[in-house]
């Protein structure tokens, strides 16, 4: 909410840039990295997880094919 307020006010442009780029990237990266590093391989490599990953790759492939063939 504070980031949207700063962006829409138009007064603090440099603070908006810092809050959108410099602060948010490490704030997103470090929690996901720590979660991934602490996860055991046996918990992740299940057939259900692999099936969901394959399903997501299929959706991504369908999207790319639709965009390329739609033109």
GROMACS .gro file of N, CA and C in nm:
model
  213
    1UNK      N    1   0.083  -0.119   0.000
    1UNK     CA    2   0.000   0.000   0.000
    1UNK      C    3   0.087   0.125   0.000
    2UNK      N    4   0.194   0.123   0.078
    2UNK     CA    5   0.282   0.239   0.081
    2UNK      C    6   0.351   0.260  -0.053
    3UNK      N    7   0.391   0.150  -0.117
    3UNK     CA    8   0.455   0.162  -0.249
    3UNK      C    9   0.361   0.221  -0.353
    4UNK      N   10   0.236   0.179  -0.351
    4UNK     CA   11   0.139   0.235  -0.445
    4UNK      C   12   0.114   0.383  -0.417
    5UNK      N   13   0.110   0.419  -0.290
    5UNK     CA   14   0.090   0.559  -0.254
    5UNK      C   15   0.206   0.645  -0.304
    6UNK      N   16   0.329   0.596  -0.284
    6UNK     CA   17   0.445   0.672  -0.331
    6UNK      C   18   0.446   0.683  -0.483
    7UNK      N   19   0.410   0.574  -0.550
    7UNK     CA   20   0.411   0.576  -0.697
    7UNK      C   21   0.307   0.672  -0.753
    8UNK      N   22   0.188   0.669  -0.697
    8UNK     CA   23   0.080   0.753  -0.749
    8UNK      C   24   0.096   0.899  -0.711
    9UNK      N   25   0.168   0.928  -0.604
    9UNK     CA   26   0.187   1.068  -0.567
    9UNK      C   27   0.278   1.140  -0.666
   10UNK      N   28   0.375   1.068  -0.723
   10UNK     CA   29   0.462   1.126  -0.822
   10UNK      C   30   0.567   1.220  -0.765
   11UNK      N   31   0.574   1.231  -0.635
   11UNK     CA   32   0.666   1.324  -0.572
   11UNK      C   33   0.800   1.260  -0.540
   12UNK      N   34   0.800   1.136  -0.503
   12UNK     CA   35   0.921   1.068  -0.457
   12UNK      C   36   0.962   0.961  -0.557
   13UNK      N   37   1.002   1.001  -0.674
   13UNK     CA   38   1.034   0.909  -0.783
   13UNK      C   39   1.151   0.817  -0.751
   14UNK      N   40   1.256   0.871  -0.686
   14UNK     CA   41   1.370   0.786  -0.654
   14UNK      C   42   1.334   0.683  -0.549
   15UNK      N   43   1.252   0.719  -0.453
   15UNK     CA   44   1.209   0.621  -0.352
   15UNK      C   45   1.125   0.511  -0.414
   16UNK      N   46   1.044   0.546  -0.511
   16UNK     CA   47   0.963   0.445  -0.581
   16UNK      C   48   1.053   0.347  -0.653
   17UNK      N   49   1.156   0.399  -0.721
   17UNK     CA   50   1.249   0.313  -0.793
   17UNK      C   51   1.321   0.218  -0.697
   18UNK      N   52   1.366   0.270  -0.583
   18UNK     CA   53   1.435   0.187  -0.485
   18UNK      C   54   1.341   0.082  -0.428
   19UNK      N   55   1.219   0.120  -0.397
   19UNK     CA   56   1.126   0.024  -0.336
   19UNK      C   57   1.081  -0.083  -0.435
   20UNK      N   58   1.075  -0.050  -0.564
   20UNK     CA   59   1.032  -0.148  -0.663
   20UNK      C   60   1.145  -0.240  -0.706
   21UNK      N   61   1.267  -0.193  -0.709
   21UNK     CA   62   1.376  -0.272  -0.764
   21UNK      C   63   1.476  -0.317  -0.657
   22UNK      N   64   1.539  -0.223  -0.593
   22UNK     CA   65   1.650  -0.254  -0.505
   22UNK      C   66   1.607  -0.329  -0.381
   23UNK      N   67   1.496  -0.293  -0.322
   23UNK     CA   68   1.452  -0.358  -0.199
   23UNK      C   69   1.374  -0.486  -0.223
   24UNK      N   70   1.297  -0.493  -0.329
   24UNK     CA   71   1.207  -0.606  -0.347
   24UNK      C   72   1.280  -0.730  -0.400
   25UNK      N   73   1.386  -0.713  -0.478
   25UNK     CA   74   1.454  -0.830  -0.533
   25UNK      C   75   1.520  -0.917  -0.426
   26UNK      N   76   1.600  -0.860  -0.334
   26UNK     CA   77   1.652  -0.947  -0.227
   26UNK      C   78   1.543  -0.995  -0.134
   27UNK      N   79   1.441  -0.913  -0.116
   27UNK     CA   80   1.330  -0.953  -0.030
   27UNK      C   81   1.252  -1.070  -0.086
   28UNK      N   82   1.252  -1.085  -0.216
   28UNK     CA   83   1.189  -1.202  -0.279
   28UNK      C   84   1.284  -1.320  -0.291
   29UNK      N   85   1.408  -1.292  -0.319
   29UNK     CA   86   1.505  -1.397  -0.349
   29UNK      C   87   1.543  -1.477  -0.225
   30UNK      N   88   1.576  -1.411  -0.116
   30UNK     CA   89   1.629  -1.480   0.001
   30UNK      C   90   1.528  -1.575   0.067
   31UNK      N   91   1.401  -1.540   0.083
   31UNK     CA   92   1.309  -1.639   0.141
   31UNK      C   93   1.292  -1.763   0.054
   32UNK      N   94   1.282  -1.745  -0.078
   32UNK     CA   95   1.265  -1.861  -0.166
   32UNK      C   96   1.391  -1.945  -0.169
   33UNK      N   97   1.507  -1.880  -0.163
   33UNK     CA   98   1.632  -1.955  -0.161
   33UNK      C   99   1.646  -2.035  -0.032
   34UNK      N  100   1.608  -1.977   0.080
   34UNK     CA  101   1.617  -2.050   0.206
   34UNK      C  102   1.517  -2.164   0.213
   35UNK      N  103   1.399  -2.145   0.158
   35UNK     CA  104   1.300  -2.254   0.155
   35UNK      C  105   1.350  -2.367   0.066
   36UNK      N  106   1.403  -2.334  -0.049
   36UNK     CA  107   1.455  -2.436  -0.140
   36UNK      C  108   1.575  -2.510  -0.084
   37UNK      N  109   1.661  -2.438  -0.012
   37UNK     CA  110   1.780  -2.501   0.044
   37UNK      C  111   1.747  -2.594   0.161
   38UNK      N  112   1.640  -2.564   0.232
   38UNK     CA  113   1.605  -2.646   0.348
   38UNK      C  114   1.512  -2.763   0.314
   39UNK      N  115   1.464  -2.769   0.189
   39UNK     CA  116   1.372  -2.876   0.151
   39UNK      C  117   1.449  -3.004   0.120
   40UNK      N  118   1.401  -3.114   0.167
   40UNK     CA  119   1.462  -3.243   0.140
   40UNK      C  120   1.419  -3.294   0.001
   41UNK      N  121   1.509  -3.365  -0.064
   41UNK     CA  122   1.480  -3.416  -0.198
   41UNK      C  123   1.363  -3.513  -0.199
   42UNK      N  124   1.350  -3.592  -0.092
   42UNK     CA  125   1.240  -3.688  -0.085
   42UNK      C  126   1.103  -3.622  -0.077
   43UNK      N  127   1.098  -3.503  -0.020
   43UNK     CA  128   0.971  -3.430  -0.013
   43UNK      C  129   0.933  -3.368  -0.147
   44UNK      N  130   1.034  -3.335  -0.225
   44UNK     CA  131   1.007  -3.266  -0.350
   44UNK      C  132   0.988  -3.362  -0.466
   45UNK      N  133   1.066  -3.468  -0.471
   45UNK     CA  134   1.062  -3.559  -0.585
   45UNK      C  135   0.958  -3.669  -0.563
   46UNK      N  136   0.834  -3.629  -0.571
   46UNK     CA  137   0.721  -3.721  -0.566
   46UNK      C  138   0.653  -3.717  -0.702
   47UNK      N  139   0.577  -3.820  -0.730
   47UNK     CA  140   0.508  -3.824  -0.860
   47UNK      C  141   0.409  -3.710  -0.874
   48UNK      N  142   0.345  -3.671  -0.764
   48UNK     CA  143   0.248  -3.561  -0.772
   48UNK      C  144   0.318  -3.430  -0.808
   49UNK      N  145   0.434  -3.406  -0.749
   49UNK     CA  146   0.507  -3.283  -0.777
   49UNK      C  147   0.556  -3.281  -0.921
   50UNK      N  148   0.609  -3.392  -0.967
   50UNK     CA  149   0.657  -3.401  -1.104
   50UNK      C  150   0.542  -3.385  -1.203
   51UNK      N  151   0.426  -3.441  -1.171
   51UNK     CA  152   0.309  -3.427  -1.259
   51UNK      C  153   0.263  -3.282  -1.267
   52UNK      N  154   0.263  -3.211  -1.156
   52UNK     CA  155   0.223  -3.070  -1.157
   52UNK      C  156   0.324  -2.988  -1.238
   53UNK      N  157   0.453  -3.017  -1.221
   53UNK     CA  158   0.556  -2.947  -1.298
   53UNK      C  159   0.539  -2.973  -1.448
   54UNK      N  160   0.515  -3.097  -1.486
   54UNK     CA  161   0.495  -3.131  -1.626
   54UNK      C  162   0.370  -3.063  -1.682
   55UNK      N  163   0.265  -3.057  -1.601
   55UNK     CA  164   0.141  -2.991  -1.643
   55UNK      C  165   0.167  -2.842  -1.666
   56UNK      N  166   0.244  -2.779  -1.578
   56UNK     CA  167   0.278  -2.638  -1.595
   56UNK      C  168   0.362  -2.614  -1.718
   57UNK      N  169   0.456  -2.705  -1.747
   57UNK     CA  170   0.536  -2.693  -1.869
   57UNK      C  171   0.449  -2.708  -1.992
   58UNK      N  172   0.350  -2.796  -1.987
   58UNK     CA  173   0.258  -2.812  -2.099
   58UNK      C  174   0.176  -2.686  -2.123
   59UNK      N  175   0.131  -2.622  -2.016
   59UNK     CA  176   0.055  -2.498  -2.031
   59UNK      C  177   0.143  -2.389  -2.090
   60UNK      N  178   0.269  -2.382  -2.044
   60UNK     CA  179   0.361  -2.282  -2.099
   60UNK      C  180   0.386  -2.308  -2.248
   61UNK      N  181   0.404  -2.435  -2.284
   61UNK     CA  182   0.424  -2.469  -2.425
   61UNK      C  183   0.302  -2.432  -2.508
   62UNK      N  184   0.182  -2.460  -2.457
   62UNK     CA  185   0.060  -2.424  -2.529
   62UNK      C  186   0.048  -2.273  -2.547
   63UNK      N  187   0.087  -2.198  -2.446
   63UNK     CA  188   0.080  -2.052  -2.456
   63UNK      C  189   0.176  -2.000  -2.562
   64UNK      N  190   0.299  -2.050  -2.560
   64UNK     CA  191   0.398  -2.006  -2.660
   64UNK      C  192   0.354  -2.047  -2.800
   65UNK      N  193   0.305  -2.168  -2.816
   65UNK     CA  194   0.259  -2.213  -2.947
   65UNK      C  195   0.140  -2.130  -2.995
   66UNK      N  196   0.051  -2.096  -2.905
   66UNK     CA  197  -0.064  -2.015  -2.943
   66UNK      C  198  -0.024  -1.875  -2.987
   67UNK      N  199   0.074  -1.817  -2.919
   67UNK     CA  200   0.119  -1.683  -2.956
   67UNK      C  201   0.192  -1.689  -3.090
   68UNK      N  202   0.280  -1.788  -3.108
   68UNK     CA  203   0.356  -1.795  -3.233
   68UNK      C  204   0.269  -1.831  -3.351
   69UNK      N  205   0.177  -1.924  -3.333
   69UNK     CA  206   0.092  -1.966  -3.446
   69UNK      C  207  -0.025  -1.872  -3.468
   70UNK      N  208  -0.057  -1.794  -3.365
   70UNK     CA  209  -0.168  -1.698  -3.380
   70UNK      C  210  -0.133  -1.580  -3.469
   71UNK      N  211  -0.005  -1.554  -3.479
   71UNK     CA  212   0.038  -1.441  -3.564
   71UNK      C  213   0.036  -1.486  -3.706
   0.00000   0.00000   0.00000
